[in-house]
Short mmCIF file of C-alpha atoms and ligand atoms in Angstrom, two decimals:
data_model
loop_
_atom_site.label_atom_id
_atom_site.label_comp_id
_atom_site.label_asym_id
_atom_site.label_seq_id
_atom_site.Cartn_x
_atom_site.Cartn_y
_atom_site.Cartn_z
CA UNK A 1 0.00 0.00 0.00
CA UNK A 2 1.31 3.78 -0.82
CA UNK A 3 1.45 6.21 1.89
CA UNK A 4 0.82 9.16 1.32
CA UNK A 5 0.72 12.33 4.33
CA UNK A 6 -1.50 15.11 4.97
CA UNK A 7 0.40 17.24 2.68
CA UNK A 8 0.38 14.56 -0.10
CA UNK A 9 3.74 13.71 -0.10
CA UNK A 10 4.90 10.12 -0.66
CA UNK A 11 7.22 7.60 1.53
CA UNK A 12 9.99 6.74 -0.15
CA UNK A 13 13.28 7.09 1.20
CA UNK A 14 14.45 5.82 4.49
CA UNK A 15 17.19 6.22 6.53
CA UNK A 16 18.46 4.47 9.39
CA UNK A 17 20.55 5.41 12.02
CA UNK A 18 22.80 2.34 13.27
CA UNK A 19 24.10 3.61 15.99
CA UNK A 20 24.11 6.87 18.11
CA UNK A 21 28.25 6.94 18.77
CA UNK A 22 31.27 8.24 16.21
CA UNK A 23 35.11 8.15 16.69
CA UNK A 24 34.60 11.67 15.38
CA UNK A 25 33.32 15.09 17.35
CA UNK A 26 32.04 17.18 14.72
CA UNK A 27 31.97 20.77 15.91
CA UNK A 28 28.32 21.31 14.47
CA UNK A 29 26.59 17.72 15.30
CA UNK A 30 28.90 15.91 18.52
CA UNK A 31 30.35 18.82 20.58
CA UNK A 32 32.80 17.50 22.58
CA UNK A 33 31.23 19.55 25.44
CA UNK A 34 28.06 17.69 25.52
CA UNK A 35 29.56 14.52 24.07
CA UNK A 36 32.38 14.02 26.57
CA UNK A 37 33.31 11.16 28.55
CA UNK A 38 30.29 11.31 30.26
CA UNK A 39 27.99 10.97 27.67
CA UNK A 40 25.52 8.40 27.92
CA UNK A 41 25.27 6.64 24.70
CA UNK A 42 22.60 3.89 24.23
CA UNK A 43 23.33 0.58 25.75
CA UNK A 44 23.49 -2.46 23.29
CA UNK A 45 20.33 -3.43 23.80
CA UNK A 46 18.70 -0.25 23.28
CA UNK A 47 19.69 0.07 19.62
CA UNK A 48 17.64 -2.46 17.58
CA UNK A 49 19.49 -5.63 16.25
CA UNK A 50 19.78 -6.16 12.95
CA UNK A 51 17.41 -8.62 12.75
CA UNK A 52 15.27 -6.28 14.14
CA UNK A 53 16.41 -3.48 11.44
CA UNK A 54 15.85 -5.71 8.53
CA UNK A 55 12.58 -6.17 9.34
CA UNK A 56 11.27 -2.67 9.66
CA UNK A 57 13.33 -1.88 6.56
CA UNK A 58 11.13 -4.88 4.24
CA UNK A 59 8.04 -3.19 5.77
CA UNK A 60 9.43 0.03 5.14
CA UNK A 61 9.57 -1.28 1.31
CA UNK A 62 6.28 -3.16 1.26
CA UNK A 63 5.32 0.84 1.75
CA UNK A 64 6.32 2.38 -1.47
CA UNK A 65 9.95 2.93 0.22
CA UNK A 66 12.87 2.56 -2.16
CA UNK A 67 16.09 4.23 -1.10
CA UNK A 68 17.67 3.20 2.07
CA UNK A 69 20.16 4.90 3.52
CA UNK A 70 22.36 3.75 6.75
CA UNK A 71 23.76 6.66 8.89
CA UNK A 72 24.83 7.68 12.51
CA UNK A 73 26.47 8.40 14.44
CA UNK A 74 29.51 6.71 12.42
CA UNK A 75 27.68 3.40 11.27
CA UNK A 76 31.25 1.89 9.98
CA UNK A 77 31.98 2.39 14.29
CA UNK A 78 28.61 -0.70 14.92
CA UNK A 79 30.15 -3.72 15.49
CA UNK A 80 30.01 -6.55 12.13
CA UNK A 81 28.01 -3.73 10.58
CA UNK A 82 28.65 -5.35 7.19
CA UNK A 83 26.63 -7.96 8.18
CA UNK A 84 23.60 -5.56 8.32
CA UNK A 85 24.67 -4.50 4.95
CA UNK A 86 24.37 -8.19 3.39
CA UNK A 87 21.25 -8.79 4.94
CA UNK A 88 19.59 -5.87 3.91
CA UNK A 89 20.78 -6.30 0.10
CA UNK A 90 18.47 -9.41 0.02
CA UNK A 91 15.54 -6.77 0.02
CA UNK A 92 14.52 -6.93 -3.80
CA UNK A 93 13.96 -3.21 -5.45
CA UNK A 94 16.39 -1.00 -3.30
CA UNK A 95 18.64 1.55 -3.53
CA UNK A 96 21.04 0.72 -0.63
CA UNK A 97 23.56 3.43 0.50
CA UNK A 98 25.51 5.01 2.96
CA UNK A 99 26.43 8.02 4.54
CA UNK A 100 29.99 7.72 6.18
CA UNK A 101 33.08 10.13 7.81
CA UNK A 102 35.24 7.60 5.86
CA UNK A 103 37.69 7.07 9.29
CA UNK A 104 37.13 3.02 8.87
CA UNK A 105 36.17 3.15 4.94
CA UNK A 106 39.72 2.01 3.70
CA UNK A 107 39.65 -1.12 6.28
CA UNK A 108 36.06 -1.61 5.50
CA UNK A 109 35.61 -0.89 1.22
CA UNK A 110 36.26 -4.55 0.30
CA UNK A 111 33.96 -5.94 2.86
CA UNK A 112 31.03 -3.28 2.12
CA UNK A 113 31.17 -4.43 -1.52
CA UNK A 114 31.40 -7.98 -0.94
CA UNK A 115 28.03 -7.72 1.49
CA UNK A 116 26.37 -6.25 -1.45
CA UNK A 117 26.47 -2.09 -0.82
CA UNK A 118 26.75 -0.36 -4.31
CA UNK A 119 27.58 2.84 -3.68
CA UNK A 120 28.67 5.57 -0.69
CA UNK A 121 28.58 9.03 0.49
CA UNK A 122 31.76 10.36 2.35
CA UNK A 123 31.67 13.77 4.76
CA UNK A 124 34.74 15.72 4.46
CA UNK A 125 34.35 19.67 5.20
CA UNK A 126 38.48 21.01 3.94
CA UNK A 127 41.02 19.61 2.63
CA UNK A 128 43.37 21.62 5.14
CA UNK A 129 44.18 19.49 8.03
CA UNK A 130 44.30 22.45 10.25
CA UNK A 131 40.69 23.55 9.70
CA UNK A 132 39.74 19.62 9.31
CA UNK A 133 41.30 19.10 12.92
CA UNK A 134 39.24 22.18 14.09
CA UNK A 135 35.99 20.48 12.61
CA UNK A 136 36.02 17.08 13.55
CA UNK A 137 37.88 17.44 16.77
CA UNK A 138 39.81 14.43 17.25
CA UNK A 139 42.83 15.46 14.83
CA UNK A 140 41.81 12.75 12.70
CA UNK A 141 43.70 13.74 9.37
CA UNK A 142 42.43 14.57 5.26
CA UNK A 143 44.70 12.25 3.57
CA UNK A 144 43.19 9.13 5.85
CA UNK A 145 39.73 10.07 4.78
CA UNK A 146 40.56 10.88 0.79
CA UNK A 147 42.27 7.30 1.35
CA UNK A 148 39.13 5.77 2.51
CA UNK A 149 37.57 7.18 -0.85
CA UNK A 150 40.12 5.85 -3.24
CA UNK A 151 39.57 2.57 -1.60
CA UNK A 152 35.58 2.44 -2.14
CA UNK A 153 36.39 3.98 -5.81
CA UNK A 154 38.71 1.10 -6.00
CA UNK A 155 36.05 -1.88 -5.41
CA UNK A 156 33.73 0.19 -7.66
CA UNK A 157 31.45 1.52 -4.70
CA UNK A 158 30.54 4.13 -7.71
CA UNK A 159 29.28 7.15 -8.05
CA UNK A 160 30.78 8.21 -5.01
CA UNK A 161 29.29 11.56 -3.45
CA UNK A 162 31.29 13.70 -0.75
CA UNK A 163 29.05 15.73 1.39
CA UNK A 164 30.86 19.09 2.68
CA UNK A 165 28.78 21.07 5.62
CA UNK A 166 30.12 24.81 5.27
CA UNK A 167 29.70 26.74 8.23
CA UNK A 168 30.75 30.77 8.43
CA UNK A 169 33.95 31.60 10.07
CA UNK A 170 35.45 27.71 10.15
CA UNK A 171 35.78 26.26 6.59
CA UNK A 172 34.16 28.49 3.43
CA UNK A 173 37.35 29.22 3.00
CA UNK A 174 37.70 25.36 1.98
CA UNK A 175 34.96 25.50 -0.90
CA UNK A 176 36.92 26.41 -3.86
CA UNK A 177 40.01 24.20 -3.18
CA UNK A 178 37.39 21.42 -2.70
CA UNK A 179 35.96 21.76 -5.92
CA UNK A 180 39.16 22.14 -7.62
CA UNK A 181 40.29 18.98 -5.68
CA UNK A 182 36.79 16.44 -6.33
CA UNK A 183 36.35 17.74 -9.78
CA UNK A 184 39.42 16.94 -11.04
CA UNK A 185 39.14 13.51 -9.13
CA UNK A 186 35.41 13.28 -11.00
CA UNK A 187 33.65 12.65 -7.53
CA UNK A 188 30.31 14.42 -6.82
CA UNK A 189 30.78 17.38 -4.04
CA UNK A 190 27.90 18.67 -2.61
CA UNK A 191 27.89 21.33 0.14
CA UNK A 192 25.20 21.16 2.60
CA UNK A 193 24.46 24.63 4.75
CA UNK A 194 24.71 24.42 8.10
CA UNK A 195 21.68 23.11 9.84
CA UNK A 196 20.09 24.21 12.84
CA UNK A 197 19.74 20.11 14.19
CA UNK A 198 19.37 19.02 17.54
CA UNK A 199 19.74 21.99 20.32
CA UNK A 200 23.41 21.49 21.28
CA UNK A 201 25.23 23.36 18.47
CA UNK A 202 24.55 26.67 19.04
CA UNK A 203 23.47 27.82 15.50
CA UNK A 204 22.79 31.13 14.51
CA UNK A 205 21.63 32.04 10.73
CA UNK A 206 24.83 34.07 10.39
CA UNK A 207 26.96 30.82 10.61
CA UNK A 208 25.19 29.84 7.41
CA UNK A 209 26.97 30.28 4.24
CA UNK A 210 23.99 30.34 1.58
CA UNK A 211 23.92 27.84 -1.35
CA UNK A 212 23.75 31.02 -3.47
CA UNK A 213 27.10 32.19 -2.05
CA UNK A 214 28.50 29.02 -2.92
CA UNK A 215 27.10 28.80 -6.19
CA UNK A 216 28.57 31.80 -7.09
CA UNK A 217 31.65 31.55 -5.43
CA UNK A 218 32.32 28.68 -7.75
CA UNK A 219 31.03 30.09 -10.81
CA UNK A 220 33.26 33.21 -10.90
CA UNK A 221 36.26 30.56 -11.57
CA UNK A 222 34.80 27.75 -13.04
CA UNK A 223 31.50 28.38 -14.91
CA UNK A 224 28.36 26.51 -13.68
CA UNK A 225 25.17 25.85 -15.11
CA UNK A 226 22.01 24.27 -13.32
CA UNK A 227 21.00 20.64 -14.00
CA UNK A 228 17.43 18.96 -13.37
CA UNK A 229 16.94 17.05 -10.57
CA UNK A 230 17.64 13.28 -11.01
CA UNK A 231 13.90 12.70 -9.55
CA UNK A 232 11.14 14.57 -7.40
CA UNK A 233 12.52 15.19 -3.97
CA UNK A 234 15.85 15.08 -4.43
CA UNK A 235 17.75 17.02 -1.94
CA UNK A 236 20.62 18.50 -3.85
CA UNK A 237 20.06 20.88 -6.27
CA UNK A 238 22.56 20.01 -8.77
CA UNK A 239 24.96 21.63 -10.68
CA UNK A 240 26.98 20.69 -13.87
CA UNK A 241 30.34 22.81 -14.73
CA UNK A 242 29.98 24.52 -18.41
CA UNK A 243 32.95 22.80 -19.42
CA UNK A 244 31.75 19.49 -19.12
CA UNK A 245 34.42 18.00 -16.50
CA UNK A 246 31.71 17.08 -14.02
CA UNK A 247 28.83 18.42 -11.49
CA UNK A 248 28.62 20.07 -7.93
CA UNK A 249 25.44 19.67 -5.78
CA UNK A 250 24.17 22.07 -3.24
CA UNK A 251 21.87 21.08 -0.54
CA UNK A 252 19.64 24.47 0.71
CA UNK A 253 18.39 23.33 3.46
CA UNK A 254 18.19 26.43 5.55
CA UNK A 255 17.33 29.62 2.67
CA UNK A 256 15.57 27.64 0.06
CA UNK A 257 13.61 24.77 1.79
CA UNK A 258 12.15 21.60 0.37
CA UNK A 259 9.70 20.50 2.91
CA UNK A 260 6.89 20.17 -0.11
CA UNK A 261 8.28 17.47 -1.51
CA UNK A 262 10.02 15.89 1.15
CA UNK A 263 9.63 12.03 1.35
CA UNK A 264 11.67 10.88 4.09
CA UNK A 265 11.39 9.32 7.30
CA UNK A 266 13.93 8.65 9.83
CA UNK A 267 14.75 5.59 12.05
CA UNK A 268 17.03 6.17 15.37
CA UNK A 269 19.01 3.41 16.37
CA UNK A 270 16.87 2.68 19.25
CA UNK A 271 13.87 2.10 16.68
CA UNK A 272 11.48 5.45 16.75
CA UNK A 273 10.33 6.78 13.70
CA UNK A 274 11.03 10.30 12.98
CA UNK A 275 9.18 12.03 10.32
CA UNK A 276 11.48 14.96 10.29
CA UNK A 277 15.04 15.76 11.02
CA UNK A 278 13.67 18.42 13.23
CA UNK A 279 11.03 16.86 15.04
CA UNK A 280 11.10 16.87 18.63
CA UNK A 281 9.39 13.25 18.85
CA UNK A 282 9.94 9.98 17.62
CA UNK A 283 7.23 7.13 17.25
CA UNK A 284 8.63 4.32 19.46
CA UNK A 285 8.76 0.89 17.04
CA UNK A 286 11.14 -1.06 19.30
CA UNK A 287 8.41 -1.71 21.85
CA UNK A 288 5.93 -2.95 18.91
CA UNK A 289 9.12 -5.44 17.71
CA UNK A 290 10.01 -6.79 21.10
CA UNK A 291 6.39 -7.24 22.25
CA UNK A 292 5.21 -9.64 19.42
CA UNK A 293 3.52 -7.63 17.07
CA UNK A 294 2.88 -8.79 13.76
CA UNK A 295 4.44 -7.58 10.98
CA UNK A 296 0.90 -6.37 9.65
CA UNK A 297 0.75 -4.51 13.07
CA UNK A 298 3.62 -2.93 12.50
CA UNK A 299 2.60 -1.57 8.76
CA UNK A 300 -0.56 -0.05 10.09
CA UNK A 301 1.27 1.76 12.50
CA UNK A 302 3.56 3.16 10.10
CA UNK A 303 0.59 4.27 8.31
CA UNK A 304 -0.49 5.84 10.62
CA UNK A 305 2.18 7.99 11.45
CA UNK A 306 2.90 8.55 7.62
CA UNK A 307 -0.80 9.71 6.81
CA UNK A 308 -0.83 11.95 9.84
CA UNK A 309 2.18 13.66 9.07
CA UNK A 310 2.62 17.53 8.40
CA UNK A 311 6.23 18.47 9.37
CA UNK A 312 7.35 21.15 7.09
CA UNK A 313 10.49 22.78 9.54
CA UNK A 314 12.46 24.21 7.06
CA UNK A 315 9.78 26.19 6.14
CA UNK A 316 8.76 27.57 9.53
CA UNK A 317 12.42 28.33 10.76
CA UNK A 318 12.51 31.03 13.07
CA UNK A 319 14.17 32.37 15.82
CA UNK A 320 11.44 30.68 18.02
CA UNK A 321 11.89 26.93 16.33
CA UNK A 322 15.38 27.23 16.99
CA UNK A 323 15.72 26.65 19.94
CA UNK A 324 13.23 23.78 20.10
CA UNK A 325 14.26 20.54 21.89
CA UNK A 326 14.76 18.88 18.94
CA UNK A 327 16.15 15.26 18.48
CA UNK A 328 20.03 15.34 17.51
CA UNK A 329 21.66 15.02 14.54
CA UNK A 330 23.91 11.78 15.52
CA UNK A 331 20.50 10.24 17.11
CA UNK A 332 18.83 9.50 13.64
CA UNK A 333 21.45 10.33 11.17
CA UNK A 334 21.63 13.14 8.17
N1 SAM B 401 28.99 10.04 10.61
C1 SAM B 401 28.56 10.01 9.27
C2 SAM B 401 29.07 11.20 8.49
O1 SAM B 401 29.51 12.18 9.12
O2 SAM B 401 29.03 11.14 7.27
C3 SAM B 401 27.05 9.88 9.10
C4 SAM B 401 26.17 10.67 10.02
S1 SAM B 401 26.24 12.43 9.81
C5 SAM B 401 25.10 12.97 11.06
C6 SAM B 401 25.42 12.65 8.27
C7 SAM B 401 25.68 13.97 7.57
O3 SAM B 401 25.12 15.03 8.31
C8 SAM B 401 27.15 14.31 7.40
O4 SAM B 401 27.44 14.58 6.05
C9 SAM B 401 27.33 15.54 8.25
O5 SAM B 401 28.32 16.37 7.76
C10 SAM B 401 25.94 16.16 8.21
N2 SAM B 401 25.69 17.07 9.34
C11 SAM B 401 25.89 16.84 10.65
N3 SAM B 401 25.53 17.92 11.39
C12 SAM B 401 25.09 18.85 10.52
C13 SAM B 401 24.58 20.19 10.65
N4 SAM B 401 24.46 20.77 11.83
N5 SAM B 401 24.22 20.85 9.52
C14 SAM B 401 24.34 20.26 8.30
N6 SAM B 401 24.79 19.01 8.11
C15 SAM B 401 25.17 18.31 9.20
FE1 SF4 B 402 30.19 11.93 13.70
FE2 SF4 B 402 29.14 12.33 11.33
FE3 SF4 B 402 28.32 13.79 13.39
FE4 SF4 B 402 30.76 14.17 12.44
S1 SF4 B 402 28.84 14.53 11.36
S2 SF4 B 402 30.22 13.95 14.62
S3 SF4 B 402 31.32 12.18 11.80
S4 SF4 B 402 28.03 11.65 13.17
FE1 SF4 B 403 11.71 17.18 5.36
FE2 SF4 B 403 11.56 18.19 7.82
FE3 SF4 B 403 13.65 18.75 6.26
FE4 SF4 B 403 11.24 19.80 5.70
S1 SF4 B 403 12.47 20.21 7.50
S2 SF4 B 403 12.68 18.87 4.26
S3 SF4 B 403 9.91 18.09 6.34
S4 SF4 B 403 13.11 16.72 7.06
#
C-alpha cells in the first residue's frame, strides 16, 4: 500500500541510524562539550538488532519505500556492521547506501562491496588538516579520509558523493580548493548549509553560508550551469560545470527549503520513527518489535504515522523553532 501524508507527499526514502556513537566530534553535530566522557550513549540493547532493522526496513519497502540509507552516528563504528549491509541487500527493489566520515572506509571498502552495498557518500568539510582538525575534533587527518575514498572507488562503490557542511567563520574558506580537488578527481561534491539540528550546536543564521554564495563563489572561476533534478525530492540541487568536467550539488536546506516534496522518514538506532530531522518526537517501534507484534501490526502503524504527518520545519524556521528541543543530529542520522 502507498502512503501518502496530509500534505500529499509520498514515503519513499528511508534512513536508518545504526548507531548513536562516532570516533569523530564534529563541531556542528557531537560537541565535545556535551559529548564528553560522560555521555551516555545507548546501551546495546537499546539500539535495535539487525534482525530487528531488517525487518522494519522490508516493511518500510512493502510501503512504497525505495532508497535506504544507513547513517549515525559513524555506522562503519557498529560492530560486524557489514553484516547488516548483506542482509539488507536481500531486500529486492532498493537503492542501498551510505552516509559515512570515511575514518574506517579504507579497512572496511572490500567488505562493504562484498556484502552487497553499491555505492557511498563520504563527509569531508576542507582539505586543510588544520581547519579539518578544528571540525572534527579528534585530529583525525584529510589524507586518511581521501584514502578511505580511493579505496571504495577502488572496489567500484561508484558514483561516489562527498558531502561538505560549510559553516561561516570555520571552513568556506575550503569550498573552492574542494571543488578544484573532487572535480578533477570526478567525484560528486555537494555542500550542505549548516543546519540548525538538535539543540546542542549553538546555531545562529549568520553561521550559514547560503547555497547562493557558494554557487557563485564557484562560478566566478569555473562556470556553472544548473541541472534537473535526477527525480522529485531530491535534496541536492545540482549543478553541472559549463565545461563538461563534471557536477557540484548544493543542498539548501536552511534559505531555500524543500519541505513540499520531502519524502523521508527517519529511524534512530533505538527504533522510533522520525518524520522529520527536526522533530522533537519519535514514534517508538522497538516496543511494537520486542512485544510480538505482527508484521501487519507494524505496517498499520507506520501508516499511521505517515498519513498523519505535516512536518514542514524548514519552512517555519525562526528564531522561536530554533531553539526547540529537537532530536540530535547523531541520534537519527543526516
Ligand atoms: N557520521 C557520518 C558522516 O559524518 O558522514 C554519518 C552521520 S552524519 C550525522 C550525516 C551527515 O550530516 C554528514 O554529512 C554531516 O556532515 C551532516 N551534518 C551533521 N551535522 C550537521 C549540521 N548541523 N548541519 C548540516 N549538516 C550536518
Ligand atoms: Fe560523527 Fe558524522 Fe556527526 Fe561528524 S557529522 S560527529 S562524523 S556523526
Ligand atoms: Fe523534510 Fe523536515 Fe527537512 Fe522539511 S524540515 S525537508 S519536512 S526533514
Amino acid at each position: 500500500m502507498k502512503l501518502i501524508d496530509t500534505l500529499n507527499r509520498p514515503l519513499r526514502d528511508l534512513r536508518i541510524s545504526v548507531t548513536d556513537r562516532c570516533n569523530f566530534r564534529c563541531v556542528y553535530c557531537m560537541p565535545k562539550e556535551i559529548f564528553g566522557p560522560d555521555y551516555q550513549f545507548l546501551r546495546r540493547d537499546q539500539i535495535l538488532t539487525f534482525e530487528e532493522i531488517t525487518r522494519l526496513a522490508r516493511i518500510f519497502v512493502g510501503h512504497g519505500v525505495g532508497k535506504i540509507r544507513l547513517t549515525g552516528g559513524e555506522p562503519l563504528v557498529r560492530k560486524d556492521f557489514p553484516q547488516l549491509i548483506a542482509m539488507l541487500s536481500e531486500i529486492p527493489d532498493v537503492d542501498l547506501t551510505l552516509t559515512t566520515n570515511g575514518a574506517l572506509l579504507a579497512k572496511n571498502a572490500q567488505t562493504l562491496k562484498d556484502a552487497g552495498l553499491k555505492r557511498v557518500t563520504v563527509s569531508l568539510d576542507s582539505l586543510d588538516n588544520e581547519i579539518f582538525k578544528a571540525m572534527n575534533d579528534v585530529d583525525f587527518p584529510v589524507e586518511k579520509v581521501i584514502e578511505g575514498m580511493d579505496a571504495a572507488v577502488a572496489v567500484g562503490l561508484t558514483p561516489i558523493k562527498v558531502n561538505m557542511v560549510v559553516k561561516r567563520g570555520l571552513n568556506e574558506a575550503s569550498i573552492l580548493p574542494m571543488a578544484r580537488f573532487f572535480r578533477e578527481k570526478g567525484y560528486i561534491l555537494r555542500f550542505i548549509e549548516y543546519m540548525d539540528v538538535g539543540h546542542t550546536n549553538g546555531w545562529r543564521m549568520n553561521d550559514v553560508v547560503s547555497a547562493k554564495e557558494i554557487v557563485s563563489l564557484i562560478h566566478a572561476e569555473m562556470p556553472l550551469e544548473p541541472l534537473d533534478p535526477n527525480y522529485r525530492g531530491e535534496v541536492a540541487e545540482r549543478w553541472r560545470y559549463k565545461d563538461g568536467s563534471g557536477e557540484v550539488g548544493v543542498i539548501a536546506s536552511v534559505t531555500q527549503a524543500f519541505c513540499s516534496t520531502c519524502n523521508r522518514a527517519r529511524l534512530s538506532a533505538e527504533g522510533s520513527l522520525y518524520t522529520c530531522l527536526f522533530a522533537v518526537k519519535g514514534h517508538d517501534f522497538r516496543d511494537l518489535l520486542r512485544n510480538g507484534a505482527t508484521d501487519e501490526e507494524i505496517s498499520k502503524q507506520i501508516a499511521l504515522v505517515w498519513s498523519k504527518r505535516a512536518d514542514r520545519y524548514s519552512e517555519l524556521r525562526s528564531e522561536n523553532t530554533t531553539s526547540l528541543p529537537k532530536v540530535e543530529m547523531s541520534h537519527i542520522g543526516g
